[in-house]
Tab-separated table of N, CA and C in Angstrom:
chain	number	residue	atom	x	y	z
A	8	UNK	N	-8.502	-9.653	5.007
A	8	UNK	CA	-8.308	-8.700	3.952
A	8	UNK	C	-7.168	-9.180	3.060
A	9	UNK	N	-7.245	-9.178	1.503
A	9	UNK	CA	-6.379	-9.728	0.684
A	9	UNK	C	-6.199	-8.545	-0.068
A	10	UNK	N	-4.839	-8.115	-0.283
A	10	UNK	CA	-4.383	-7.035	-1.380
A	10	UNK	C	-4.114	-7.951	-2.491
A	11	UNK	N	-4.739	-6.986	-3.699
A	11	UNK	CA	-4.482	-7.308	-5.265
A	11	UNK	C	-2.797	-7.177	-5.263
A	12	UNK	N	-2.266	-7.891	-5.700
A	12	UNK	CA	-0.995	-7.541	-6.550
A	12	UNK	C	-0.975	-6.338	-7.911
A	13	UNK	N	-0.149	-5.454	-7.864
A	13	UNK	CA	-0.284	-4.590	-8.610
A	13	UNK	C	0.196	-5.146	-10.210
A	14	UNK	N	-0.926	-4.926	-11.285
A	14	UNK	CA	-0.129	-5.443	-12.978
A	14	UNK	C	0.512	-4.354	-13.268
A	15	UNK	N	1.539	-4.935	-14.073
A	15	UNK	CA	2.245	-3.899	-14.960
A	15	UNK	C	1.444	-3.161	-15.750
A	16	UNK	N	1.702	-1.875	-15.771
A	16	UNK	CA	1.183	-0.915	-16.769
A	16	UNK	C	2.311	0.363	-16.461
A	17	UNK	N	2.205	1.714	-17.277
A	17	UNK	CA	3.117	2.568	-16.952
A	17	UNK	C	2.963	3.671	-16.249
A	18	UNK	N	1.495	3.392	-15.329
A	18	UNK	CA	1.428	4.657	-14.289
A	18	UNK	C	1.833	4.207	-12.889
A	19	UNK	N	2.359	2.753	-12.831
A	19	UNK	CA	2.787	2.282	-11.520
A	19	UNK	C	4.215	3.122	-11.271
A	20	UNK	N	4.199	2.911	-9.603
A	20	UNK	CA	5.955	3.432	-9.102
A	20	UNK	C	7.056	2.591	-9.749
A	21	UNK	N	8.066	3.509	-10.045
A	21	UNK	CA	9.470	3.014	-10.228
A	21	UNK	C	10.152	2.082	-9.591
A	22	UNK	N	10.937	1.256	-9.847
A	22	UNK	CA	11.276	0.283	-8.477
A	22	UNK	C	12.322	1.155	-7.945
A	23	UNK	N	12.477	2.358	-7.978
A	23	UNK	CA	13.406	3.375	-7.358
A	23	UNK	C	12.612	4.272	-6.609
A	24	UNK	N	11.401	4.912	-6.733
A	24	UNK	CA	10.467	4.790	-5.785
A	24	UNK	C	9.648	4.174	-4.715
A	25	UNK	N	9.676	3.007	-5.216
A	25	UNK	CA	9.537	2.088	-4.133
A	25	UNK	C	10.331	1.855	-3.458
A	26	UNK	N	11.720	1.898	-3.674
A	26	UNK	CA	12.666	1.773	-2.909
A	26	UNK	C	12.999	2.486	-1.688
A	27	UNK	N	12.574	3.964	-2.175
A	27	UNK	CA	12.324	5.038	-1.645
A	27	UNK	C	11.334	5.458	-0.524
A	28	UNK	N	10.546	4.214	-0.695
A	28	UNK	CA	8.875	4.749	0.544
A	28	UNK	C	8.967	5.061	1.861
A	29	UNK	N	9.083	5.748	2.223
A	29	UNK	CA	9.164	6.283	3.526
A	29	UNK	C	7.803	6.175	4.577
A	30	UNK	N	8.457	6.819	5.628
A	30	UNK	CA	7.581	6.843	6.712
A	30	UNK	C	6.364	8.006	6.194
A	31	UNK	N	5.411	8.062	6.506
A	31	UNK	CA	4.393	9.418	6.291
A	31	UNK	C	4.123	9.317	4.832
A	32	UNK	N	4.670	8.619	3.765
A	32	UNK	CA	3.795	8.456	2.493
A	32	UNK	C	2.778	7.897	2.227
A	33	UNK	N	2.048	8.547	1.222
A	33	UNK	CA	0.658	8.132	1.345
A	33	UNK	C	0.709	6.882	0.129
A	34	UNK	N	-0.245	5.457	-0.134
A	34	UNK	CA	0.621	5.001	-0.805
A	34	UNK	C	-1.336	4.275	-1.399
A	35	UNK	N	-1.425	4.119	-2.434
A	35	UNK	CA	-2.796	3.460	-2.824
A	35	UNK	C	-2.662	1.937	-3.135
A	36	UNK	N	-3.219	1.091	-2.595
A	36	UNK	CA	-3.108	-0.286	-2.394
A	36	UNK	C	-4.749	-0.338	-2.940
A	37	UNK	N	-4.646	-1.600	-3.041
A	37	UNK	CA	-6.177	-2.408	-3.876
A	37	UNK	C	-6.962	-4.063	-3.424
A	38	UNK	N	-8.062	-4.030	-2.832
A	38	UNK	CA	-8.285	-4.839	-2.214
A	38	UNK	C	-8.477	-6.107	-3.431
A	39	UNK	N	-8.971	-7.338	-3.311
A	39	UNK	CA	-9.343	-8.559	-4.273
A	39	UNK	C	-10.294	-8.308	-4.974
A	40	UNK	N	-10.801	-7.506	-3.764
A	40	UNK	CA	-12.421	-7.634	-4.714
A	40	UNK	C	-12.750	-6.320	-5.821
A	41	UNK	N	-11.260	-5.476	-5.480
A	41	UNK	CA	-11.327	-4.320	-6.807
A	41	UNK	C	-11.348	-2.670	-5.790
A	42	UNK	N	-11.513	-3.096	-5.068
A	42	UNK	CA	-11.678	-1.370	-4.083
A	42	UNK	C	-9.737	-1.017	-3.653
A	43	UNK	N	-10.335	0.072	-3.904
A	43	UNK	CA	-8.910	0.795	-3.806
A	43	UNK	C	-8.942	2.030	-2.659
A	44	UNK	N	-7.892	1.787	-1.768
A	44	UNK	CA	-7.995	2.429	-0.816
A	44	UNK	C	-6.434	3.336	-0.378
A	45	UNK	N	-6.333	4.379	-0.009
A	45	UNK	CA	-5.005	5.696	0.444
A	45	UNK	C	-4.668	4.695	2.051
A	46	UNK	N	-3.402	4.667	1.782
A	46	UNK	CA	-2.667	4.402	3.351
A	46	UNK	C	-1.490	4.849	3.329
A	47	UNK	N	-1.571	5.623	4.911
A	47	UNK	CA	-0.331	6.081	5.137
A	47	UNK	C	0.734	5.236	5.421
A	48	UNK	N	1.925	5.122	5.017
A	48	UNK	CA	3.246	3.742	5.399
A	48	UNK	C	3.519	4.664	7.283
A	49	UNK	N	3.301	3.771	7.734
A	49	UNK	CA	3.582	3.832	9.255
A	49	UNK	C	5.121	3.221	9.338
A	50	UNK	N	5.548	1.932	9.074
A	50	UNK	CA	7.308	1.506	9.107
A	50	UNK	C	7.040	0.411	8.060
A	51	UNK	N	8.423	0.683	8.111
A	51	UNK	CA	9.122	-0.614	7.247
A	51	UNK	C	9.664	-1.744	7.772
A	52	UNK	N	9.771	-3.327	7.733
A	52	UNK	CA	9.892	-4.300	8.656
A	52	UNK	C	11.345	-4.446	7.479
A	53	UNK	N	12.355	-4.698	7.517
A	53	UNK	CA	13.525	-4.875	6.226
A	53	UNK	C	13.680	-6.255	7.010
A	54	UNK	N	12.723	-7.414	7.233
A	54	UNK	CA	13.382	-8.191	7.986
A	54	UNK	C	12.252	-9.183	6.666
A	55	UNK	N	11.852	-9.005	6.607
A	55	UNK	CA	10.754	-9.307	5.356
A	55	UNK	C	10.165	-8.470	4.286
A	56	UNK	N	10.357	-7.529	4.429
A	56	UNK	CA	10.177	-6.702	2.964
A	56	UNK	C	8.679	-6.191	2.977
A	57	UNK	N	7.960	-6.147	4.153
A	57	UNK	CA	6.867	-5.849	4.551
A	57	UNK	C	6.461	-4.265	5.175
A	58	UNK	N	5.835	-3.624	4.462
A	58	UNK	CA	5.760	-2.529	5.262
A	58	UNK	C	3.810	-2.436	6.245
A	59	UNK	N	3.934	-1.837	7.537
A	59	UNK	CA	2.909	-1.455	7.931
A	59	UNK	C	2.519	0.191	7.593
A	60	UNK	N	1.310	-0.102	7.809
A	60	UNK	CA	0.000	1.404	7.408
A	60	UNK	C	-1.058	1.545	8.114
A	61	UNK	N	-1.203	2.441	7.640
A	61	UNK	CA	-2.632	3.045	8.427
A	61	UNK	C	-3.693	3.798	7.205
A	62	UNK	N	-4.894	2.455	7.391
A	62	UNK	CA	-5.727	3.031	6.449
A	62	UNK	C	-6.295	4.164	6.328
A	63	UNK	N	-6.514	5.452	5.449
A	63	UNK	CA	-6.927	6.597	5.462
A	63	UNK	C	-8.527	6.696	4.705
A	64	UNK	N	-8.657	5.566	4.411
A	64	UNK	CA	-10.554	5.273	3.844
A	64	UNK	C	-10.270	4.737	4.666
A	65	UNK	N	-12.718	4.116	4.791
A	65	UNK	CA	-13.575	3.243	4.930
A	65	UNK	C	-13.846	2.904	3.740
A	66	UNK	N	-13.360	1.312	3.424
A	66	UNK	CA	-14.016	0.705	2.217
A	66	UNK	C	-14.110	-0.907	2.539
A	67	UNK	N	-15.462	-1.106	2.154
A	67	UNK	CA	-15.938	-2.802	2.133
A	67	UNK	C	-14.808	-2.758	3.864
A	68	UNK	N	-14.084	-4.391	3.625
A	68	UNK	CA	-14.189	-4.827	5.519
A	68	UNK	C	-12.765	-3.555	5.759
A	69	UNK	N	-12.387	-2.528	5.299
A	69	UNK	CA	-11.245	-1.643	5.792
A	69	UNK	C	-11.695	-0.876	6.303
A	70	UNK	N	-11.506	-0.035	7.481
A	70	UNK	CA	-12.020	0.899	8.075
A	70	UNK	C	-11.070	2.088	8.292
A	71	UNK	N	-11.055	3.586	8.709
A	71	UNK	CA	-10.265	4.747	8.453
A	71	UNK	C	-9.556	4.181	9.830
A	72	UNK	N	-8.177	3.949	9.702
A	72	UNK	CA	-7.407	3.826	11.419
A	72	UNK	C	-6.747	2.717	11.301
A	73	UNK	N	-7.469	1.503	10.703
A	73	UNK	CA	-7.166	0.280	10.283
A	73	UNK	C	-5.705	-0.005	10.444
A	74	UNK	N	-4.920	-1.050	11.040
A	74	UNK	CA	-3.785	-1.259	10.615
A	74	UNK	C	-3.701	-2.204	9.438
A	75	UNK	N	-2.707	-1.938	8.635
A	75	UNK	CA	-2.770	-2.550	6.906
A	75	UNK	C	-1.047	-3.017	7.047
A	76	UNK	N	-0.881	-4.504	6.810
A	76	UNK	CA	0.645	-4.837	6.360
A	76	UNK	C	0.755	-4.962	4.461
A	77	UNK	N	1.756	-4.606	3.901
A	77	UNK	CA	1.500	-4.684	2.446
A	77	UNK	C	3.085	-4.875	1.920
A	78	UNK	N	3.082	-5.134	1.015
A	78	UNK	CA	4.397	-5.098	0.283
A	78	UNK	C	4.694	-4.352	-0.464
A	79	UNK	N	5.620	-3.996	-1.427
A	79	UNK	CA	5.608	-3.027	-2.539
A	79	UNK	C	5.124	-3.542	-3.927
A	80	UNK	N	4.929	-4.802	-3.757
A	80	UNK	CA	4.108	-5.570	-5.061
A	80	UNK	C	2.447	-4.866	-5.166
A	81	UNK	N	2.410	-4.993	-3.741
A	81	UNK	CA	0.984	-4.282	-3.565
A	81	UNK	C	1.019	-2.493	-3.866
A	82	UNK	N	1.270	-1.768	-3.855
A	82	UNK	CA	1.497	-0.484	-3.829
A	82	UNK	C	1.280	-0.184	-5.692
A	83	UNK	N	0.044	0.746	-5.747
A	83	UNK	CA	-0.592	1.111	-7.467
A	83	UNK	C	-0.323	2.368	-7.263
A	84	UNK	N	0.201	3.511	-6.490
A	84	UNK	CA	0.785	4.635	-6.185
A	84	UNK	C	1.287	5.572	-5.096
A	85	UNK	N	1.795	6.072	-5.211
A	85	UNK	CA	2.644	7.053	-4.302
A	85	UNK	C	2.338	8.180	-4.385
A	86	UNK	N	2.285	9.043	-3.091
A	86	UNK	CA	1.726	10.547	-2.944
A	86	UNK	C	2.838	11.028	-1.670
């Protein structure tokens, strides 16, 4: 599974929101091939800048339960 990098535009998070992501946020990430999928942030690794999730869809190879590692480059919104 490959996450899109998120482009600039002005409905993305703040880098003060991102800063901010916590445990239990729901956060929308985007696969390569264009599917966009809700994951909950399970932890934060501050040892690499990596956070783990838990996918909340089934889409293309992601399934609902899924464990998901992502960055905040990856992250197209916050809930």
């Amino acid at each position: 599974m490959e996450l899109q990098d998120s482009f600039p535009h002005e409905d993305l998070p703040t880098k003060s929101e991102l800063i901010r992501l916590s445990t239990g946020a729901f956060v929308r990430l985007q696969l390569k091939s264009g599917a966009r999928f809700w994951c909950r942030v399970k932890s934060r690794q501050k040892t690499n800048g990596c956070f783990d999730g838990i996918s909340d869809d089934s889409i293309g190879p992601i399934k609902r339960g899924d464990a998901v590692e992502f960055k905040s480059k990856h992250v197209l919104e916050i809930v």
